Amino acid sequence: MGVRQARRAAERLARPHDSPALPIPSGGPLEIVHSPLVRATETAGAVARALADPAAFDGPIPIRAEHGLAEIGQGEWEGRLATEIAERWGEVLAAWRDRPTEAHAPGGESLPDARSRVEPALAEILERLSAAGPGAGTSTTTSPVLGHPAGATDHPWTILVGHDGVFKVALLTLFDLPLERFWLFPFALCGITIVEFAGAGPRLRAHNLTEHLAPLLEERAQEATEERERTGAL
């Protein structure tokens, strides 16, 4: 399921102006920046391959790993089921959910520690975008989204591929919100969130878009129905 979700997200990013259009410029992204963890690396690779299609954008898109986008370290909770964590570390888990800046997984990474690496990573990404300047990408495709005309890319853009927790920290950092609001922004697996930087500061143009994943949910429901309708005991 995860591989198919990644492929769907990649295909959506390769056709950003299919209806409903994504609020991004008409040219290709400056680069793809991803967490070095395996699942994010594989997803970023799928995105890069989809964007390399001549029908998407002109030429291959640079891709690089960024340690600052690695998921928040879960220490002793890593790889364990939620039920086991609740059973063995119930009080710590409750504190983490209620007061995330005061508790974290045993042996794991605290939110302040995570922000200390996320913040400089974001700063570098934004600096590279700023250095690229207007016209960093070009396209003959007309963008149907208000504020993003066809032709020269007025605002260079970058694709980030990461994880739920680290992206929560990233949005709080970009919008200058306290880490106590950690649970404010939900992130679905292979969902799409778009932040625009122009004028007075960042704007959240779209968050947690998942319509591109709908066919997979329908397939899963159909498979479940067919399984229930099977005869026999095998």
PDB file of C-alpha atoms in Angstrom, residues 39-204:
ATOM      1  CA  ARG A  39      10.898   5.258   3.091  1.00  0.00           C
ATOM      2  CA  ALA A  40      11.348   8.968   2.349  1.00  0.00           C
ATOM      3  CA  THR A  41      14.277   8.264   0.027  1.00  0.00           C
ATOM      4  CA  GLU A  42      12.178   5.779  -1.939  1.00  0.00           C
ATOM      5  CA  THR A  43       9.259   8.211  -2.152  1.00  0.00           C
ATOM      6  CA  ALA A  44      11.568  11.017  -3.301  1.00  0.00           C
ATOM      7  CA  GLY A  45      12.947   8.686  -5.964  1.00  0.00           C
ATOM      8  CA  ALA A  46       9.422   7.965  -7.189  1.00  0.00           C
ATOM      9  CA  VAL A  47       8.711  11.697  -7.359  1.00  0.00           C
ATOM     10  CA  ALA A  48      11.954  12.364  -9.250  1.00  0.00           C
ATOM     11  CA  ARG A  49      11.147   9.656 -11.806  1.00  0.00           C
ATOM     12  CA  ALA A  50       7.625  10.985 -12.323  1.00  0.00           C
ATOM     13  CA  LEU A  51       8.879  14.546 -12.770  1.00  0.00           C
ATOM     14  CA  ALA A  52      11.535  13.380 -15.259  1.00  0.00           C
ATOM     15  CA  ASP A  53       8.770  12.389 -17.671  1.00  0.00           C
ATOM     16  CA  PRO A  54       8.927  14.817 -20.653  1.00  0.00           C
ATOM     17  CA  ALA A  55       5.188  15.334 -20.279  1.00  0.00           C
ATOM     18  CA  ALA A  56       5.763  16.794 -16.801  1.00  0.00           C
ATOM     19  CA  PHE A  57       8.698  19.232 -16.746  1.00  0.00           C
ATOM     20  CA  ASP A  58      11.771  19.932 -18.859  1.00  0.00           C
ATOM     21  CA  GLY A  59      14.796  17.889 -17.790  1.00  0.00           C
ATOM     22  CA  PRO A  60      15.601  15.950 -14.601  1.00  0.00           C
ATOM     23  CA  ILE A  61      15.078  17.623 -11.220  1.00  0.00           C
ATOM     24  CA  PRO A  62      18.062  17.647  -8.798  1.00  0.00           C
ATOM     25  CA  ILE A  63      17.508  15.504  -5.704  1.00  0.00           C
ATOM     26  CA  ARG A  64      19.392  15.486  -2.395  1.00  0.00           C
ATOM     27  CA  ALA A  65      19.090  14.097   1.130  1.00  0.00           C
ATOM     28  CA  GLU A  66      18.850  16.431   4.129  1.00  0.00           C
ATOM     29  CA  HIS A  67      19.486  15.098   7.649  1.00  0.00           C
ATOM     30  CA  GLY A  68      17.404  17.911   9.120  1.00  0.00           C
ATOM     31  CA  LEU A  69      14.280  16.311   7.616  1.00  0.00           C
ATOM     32  CA  ALA A  70      14.796  12.907   9.270  1.00  0.00           C
ATOM     33  CA  GLU A  71      11.892  11.826  11.476  1.00  0.00           C
ATOM     34  CA  ILE A  72      11.917  12.671  15.173  1.00  0.00           C
ATOM     35  CA  GLY A  73      13.857   9.918  16.939  1.00  0.00           C
ATOM     36  CA  GLN A  74      11.504   7.569  18.805  1.00  0.00           C
ATOM     37  CA  GLY A  75      14.115   5.791  20.925  1.00  0.00           C
ATOM     38  CA  GLU A  76      12.657   2.731  22.664  1.00  0.00           C
ATOM     39  CA  TRP A  77       9.321   3.266  20.912  1.00  0.00           C
ATOM     40  CA  GLU A  78      10.837   2.760  17.458  1.00  0.00           C
ATOM     41  CA  GLY A  79       9.227  -0.160  15.629  1.00  0.00           C
ATOM     42  CA  ARG A  80       6.831  -1.006  18.471  1.00  0.00           C
ATOM     43  CA  LEU A  81       3.058  -1.253  18.172  1.00  0.00           C
ATOM     44  CA  ALA A  82       1.006   1.565  19.698  1.00  0.00           C
ATOM     45  CA  THR A  83      -0.696  -0.952  21.989  1.00  0.00           C
ATOM     46  CA  GLU A  84       2.644  -2.093  23.413  1.00  0.00           C
ATOM     47  CA  ILE A  85       3.799   1.490  23.935  1.00  0.00           C
ATOM     48  CA  ALA A  86       0.566   2.311  25.762  1.00  0.00           C
ATOM     49  CA  GLU A  87       0.940  -0.775  27.945  1.00  0.00           C
ATOM     50  CA  ARG A  88       4.607  -0.309  28.874  1.00  0.00           C
ATOM     51  CA  TRP A  89       4.931   3.478  28.910  1.00  0.00           C
ATOM     52  CA  GLY A  90       1.364   4.632  29.519  1.00  0.00           C
ATOM     53  CA  GLU A  91       2.212   7.634  31.712  1.00  0.00           C
ATOM     54  CA  VAL A  92       4.988   8.875  29.432  1.00  0.00           C
ATOM     55  CA  LEU A  93       2.755   8.434  26.381  1.00  0.00           C
ATOM     56  CA  ALA A  94      -0.061  10.388  28.028  1.00  0.00           C
ATOM     57  CA  ALA A  95       2.348  13.202  28.907  1.00  0.00           C
ATOM     58  CA  TRP A  96       3.718  13.213  25.339  1.00  0.00           C
ATOM     59  CA  ARG A  97       0.227  13.596  23.943  1.00  0.00           C
ATOM     60  CA  ASP A  98      -0.820  16.281  26.436  1.00  0.00           C
ATOM     61  CA  ARG A  99       2.457  18.165  26.965  1.00  0.00           C
ATOM     62  CA  PRO A 100       4.760  17.270  24.046  1.00  0.00           C
ATOM     63  CA  THR A 101       7.528  19.679  25.044  1.00  0.00           C
ATOM     64  CA  GLU A 102       7.822  18.101  28.497  1.00  0.00           C
ATOM     65  CA  ALA A 103       7.958  14.422  27.533  1.00  0.00           C
ATOM     66  CA  HIS A 104       9.273  12.245  24.727  1.00  0.00           C
ATOM     67  CA  ALA A 105      10.081   8.621  23.966  1.00  0.00           C
ATOM     68  CA  PRO A 106      12.696   7.092  26.301  1.00  0.00           C
ATOM     69  CA  GLY A 107      16.020   7.361  24.530  1.00  0.00           C
ATOM     70  CA  GLY A 108      14.367   9.402  21.797  1.00  0.00           C
ATOM     71  CA  GLU A 109      14.576  12.974  20.572  1.00  0.00           C
ATOM     72  CA  SER A 110      12.850  15.900  22.288  1.00  0.00           C
ATOM     73  CA  LEU A 111      10.953  18.499  20.275  1.00  0.00           C
ATOM     74  CA  PRO A 112      13.515  21.249  21.051  1.00  0.00           C
ATOM     75  CA  ASP A 113      16.274  18.927  19.820  1.00  0.00           C
ATOM     76  CA  ALA A 114      14.312  18.201  16.655  1.00  0.00           C
ATOM     77  CA  ARG A 115      13.714  21.886  16.010  1.00  0.00           C
ATOM     78  CA  SER A 116      17.438  22.586  16.455  1.00  0.00           C
ATOM     79  CA  ARG A 117      18.140  20.622  13.256  1.00  0.00           C
ATOM     80  CA  VAL A 118      14.914  21.366  11.365  1.00  0.00           C
ATOM     81  CA  GLU A 119      15.343  25.131  11.624  1.00  0.00           C
ATOM     82  CA  PRO A 120      18.775  25.387   9.919  1.00  0.00           C
ATOM     83  CA  ALA A 121      17.683  22.878   7.273  1.00  0.00           C
ATOM     84  CA  LEU A 122      14.680  25.045   6.406  1.00  0.00           C
ATOM     85  CA  ALA A 123      16.846  28.165   6.421  1.00  0.00           C
ATOM     86  CA  GLU A 124      19.200  26.604   3.870  1.00  0.00           C
ATOM     87  CA  ILE A 125      16.327  25.472   1.648  1.00  0.00           C
ATOM     88  CA  LEU A 126      14.804  28.963   1.705  1.00  0.00           C
ATOM     89  CA  GLU A 127      18.194  30.534   1.031  1.00  0.00           C
ATOM     90  CA  ARG A 128      18.627  28.358  -2.065  1.00  0.00           C
ATOM     91  CA  LEU A 129      15.177  29.377  -3.271  1.00  0.00           C
ATOM     92  CA  SER A 130      15.968  33.035  -2.701  1.00  0.00           C
ATOM     93  CA  ALA A 131      19.289  32.730  -4.531  1.00  0.00           C
ATOM     94  CA  ALA A 132      17.549  31.122  -7.510  1.00  0.00           C
ATOM     95  CA  GLY A 133      15.435  34.239  -7.942  1.00  0.00           C
ATOM     96  CA  PRO A 134      12.633  34.880 -10.464  1.00  0.00           C
ATOM     97  CA  GLY A 135      12.714  32.858 -13.651  1.00  0.00           C
ATOM     98  CA  ALA A 136      14.619  29.928 -12.144  1.00  0.00           C
ATOM     99  CA  GLY A 137      12.282  27.609 -14.014  1.00  0.00           C
ATOM    100  CA  THR A 138      10.285  28.032 -17.204  1.00  0.00           C
ATOM    101  CA  SER A 139       7.231  26.373 -18.631  1.00  0.00           C
ATOM    102  CA  THR A 140       4.825  26.764 -21.519  1.00  0.00           C
ATOM    103  CA  THR A 141       2.035  25.330 -19.396  1.00  0.00           C
ATOM    104  CA  THR A 142      -0.593  27.784 -18.229  1.00  0.00           C
ATOM    105  CA  SER A 143      -1.258  27.613 -14.516  1.00  0.00           C
ATOM    106  CA  PRO A 144      -4.970  27.841 -13.691  1.00  0.00           C
ATOM    107  CA  VAL A 145      -4.154  29.004 -10.172  1.00  0.00           C
ATOM    108  CA  LEU A 146      -4.536  32.689  -9.350  1.00  0.00           C
ATOM    109  CA  GLY A 147      -1.169  34.362  -8.827  1.00  0.00           C
ATOM    110  CA  HIS A 148       0.844  31.852 -10.871  1.00  0.00           C
ATOM    111  CA  PRO A 149       0.895  32.849 -14.579  1.00  0.00           C
ATOM    112  CA  ALA A 150       2.380  30.801 -17.411  1.00  0.00           C
ATOM    113  CA  GLY A 151       5.943  31.372 -18.615  1.00  0.00           C
ATOM    114  CA  ALA A 152       8.725  32.431 -16.268  1.00  0.00           C
ATOM    115  CA  THR A 153       8.408  31.035 -12.779  1.00  0.00           C
ATOM    116  CA  ASP A 154       7.971  34.095 -10.565  1.00  0.00           C
ATOM    117  CA  HIS A 155       8.509  32.051  -7.417  1.00  0.00           C
ATOM    118  CA  PRO A 156      10.951  29.113  -7.553  1.00  0.00           C
ATOM    119  CA  TRP A 157       9.694  26.188  -5.527  1.00  0.00           C
ATOM    120  CA  THR A 158      11.060  23.040  -3.917  1.00  0.00           C
ATOM    121  CA  ILE A 159       9.569  19.656  -3.042  1.00  0.00           C
ATOM    122  CA  LEU A 160      10.263  18.345   0.464  1.00  0.00           C
ATOM    123  CA  VAL A 161       9.756  14.666   1.268  1.00  0.00           C
ATOM    124  CA  GLY A 162       9.774  13.798   4.949  1.00  0.00           C
ATOM    125  CA  HIS A 163       7.673  12.529   7.823  1.00  0.00           C
ATOM    126  CA  ASP A 164       4.666  13.404   9.973  1.00  0.00           C
ATOM    127  CA  GLY A 165       6.516  14.509  13.113  1.00  0.00           C
ATOM    128  CA  VAL A 166       9.304  16.465  11.458  1.00  0.00           C
ATOM    129  CA  PHE A 167       6.825  18.243   9.179  1.00  0.00           C
ATOM    130  CA  LYS A 168       4.761  19.224  12.227  1.00  0.00           C
ATOM    131  CA  VAL A 169       7.892  20.855  13.650  1.00  0.00           C
ATOM    132  CA  ALA A 170       8.655  22.443  10.271  1.00  0.00           C
ATOM    133  CA  LEU A 171       5.251  24.141  10.001  1.00  0.00           C
ATOM    134  CA  LEU A 172       5.409  25.396  13.580  1.00  0.00           C
ATOM    135  CA  THR A 173       8.866  26.807  12.831  1.00  0.00           C
ATOM    136  CA  LEU A 174       7.822  28.471   9.565  1.00  0.00           C
ATOM    137  CA  PHE A 175       4.774  30.093  11.153  1.00  0.00           C
ATOM    138  CA  ASP A 176       6.592  31.024  14.362  1.00  0.00           C
ATOM    139  CA  LEU A 177       4.294  28.920  16.535  1.00  0.00           C
ATOM    140  CA  PRO A 178       5.358  27.333  19.840  1.00  0.00           C
ATOM    141  CA  LEU A 179       6.252  23.659  20.008  1.00  0.00           C
ATOM    142  CA  GLU A 180       3.429  23.221  22.521  1.00  0.00           C
ATOM    143  CA  ARG A 181       1.125  23.314  19.454  1.00  0.00           C
ATOM    144  CA  PHE A 182       2.808  20.185  18.073  1.00  0.00           C
ATOM    145  CA  TRP A 183      -0.459  18.340  17.430  1.00  0.00           C
ATOM    146  CA  LEU A 184      -2.005  21.271  15.526  1.00  0.00           C
ATOM    147  CA  PHE A 185      -1.231  20.070  11.982  1.00  0.00           C
ATOM    148  CA  PRO A 186      -2.174  16.503  10.977  1.00  0.00           C
ATOM    149  CA  PHE A 187      -0.252  14.874   8.130  1.00  0.00           C
ATOM    150  CA  ALA A 188      -1.579  11.926   6.120  1.00  0.00           C
ATOM    151  CA  LEU A 189       0.832   9.444   4.570  1.00  0.00           C
ATOM    152  CA  CYS A 190       1.726  10.752   1.079  1.00  0.00           C
ATOM    153  CA  GLY A 191      -0.539  13.786   1.477  1.00  0.00           C
ATOM    154  CA  ILE A 192       0.494  17.122  -0.057  1.00  0.00           C
ATOM    155  CA  THR A 193       0.954  20.410   1.813  1.00  0.00           C
ATOM    156  CA  ILE A 194       1.926  23.679   0.099  1.00  0.00           C
ATOM    157  CA  VAL A 195       3.474  26.724   1.782  1.00  0.00           C
ATOM    158  CA  GLU A 196       4.021  29.894  -0.247  1.00  0.00           C
ATOM    159  CA  PHE A 197       6.566  32.581   0.618  1.00  0.00           C
ATOM    160  CA  ALA A 198       5.718  36.013  -0.726  1.00  0.00           C
ATOM    161  CA  GLY A 199       5.294  39.492   0.663  1.00  0.00           C
ATOM    162  CA  ALA A 200       4.742  39.598   4.410  1.00  0.00           C
ATOM    163  CA  GLY A 201       5.628  35.970   5.096  1.00  0.00           C
ATOM    164  CA  PRO A 202       4.576  32.354   4.614  1.00  0.00           C
ATOM    165  CA  ARG A 203       1.052  31.380   3.661  1.00  0.00           C
ATOM    166  CA  LEU A 204      -0.453  27.913   3.957  1.00  0.00           C
TER     167      LEU A 204
END
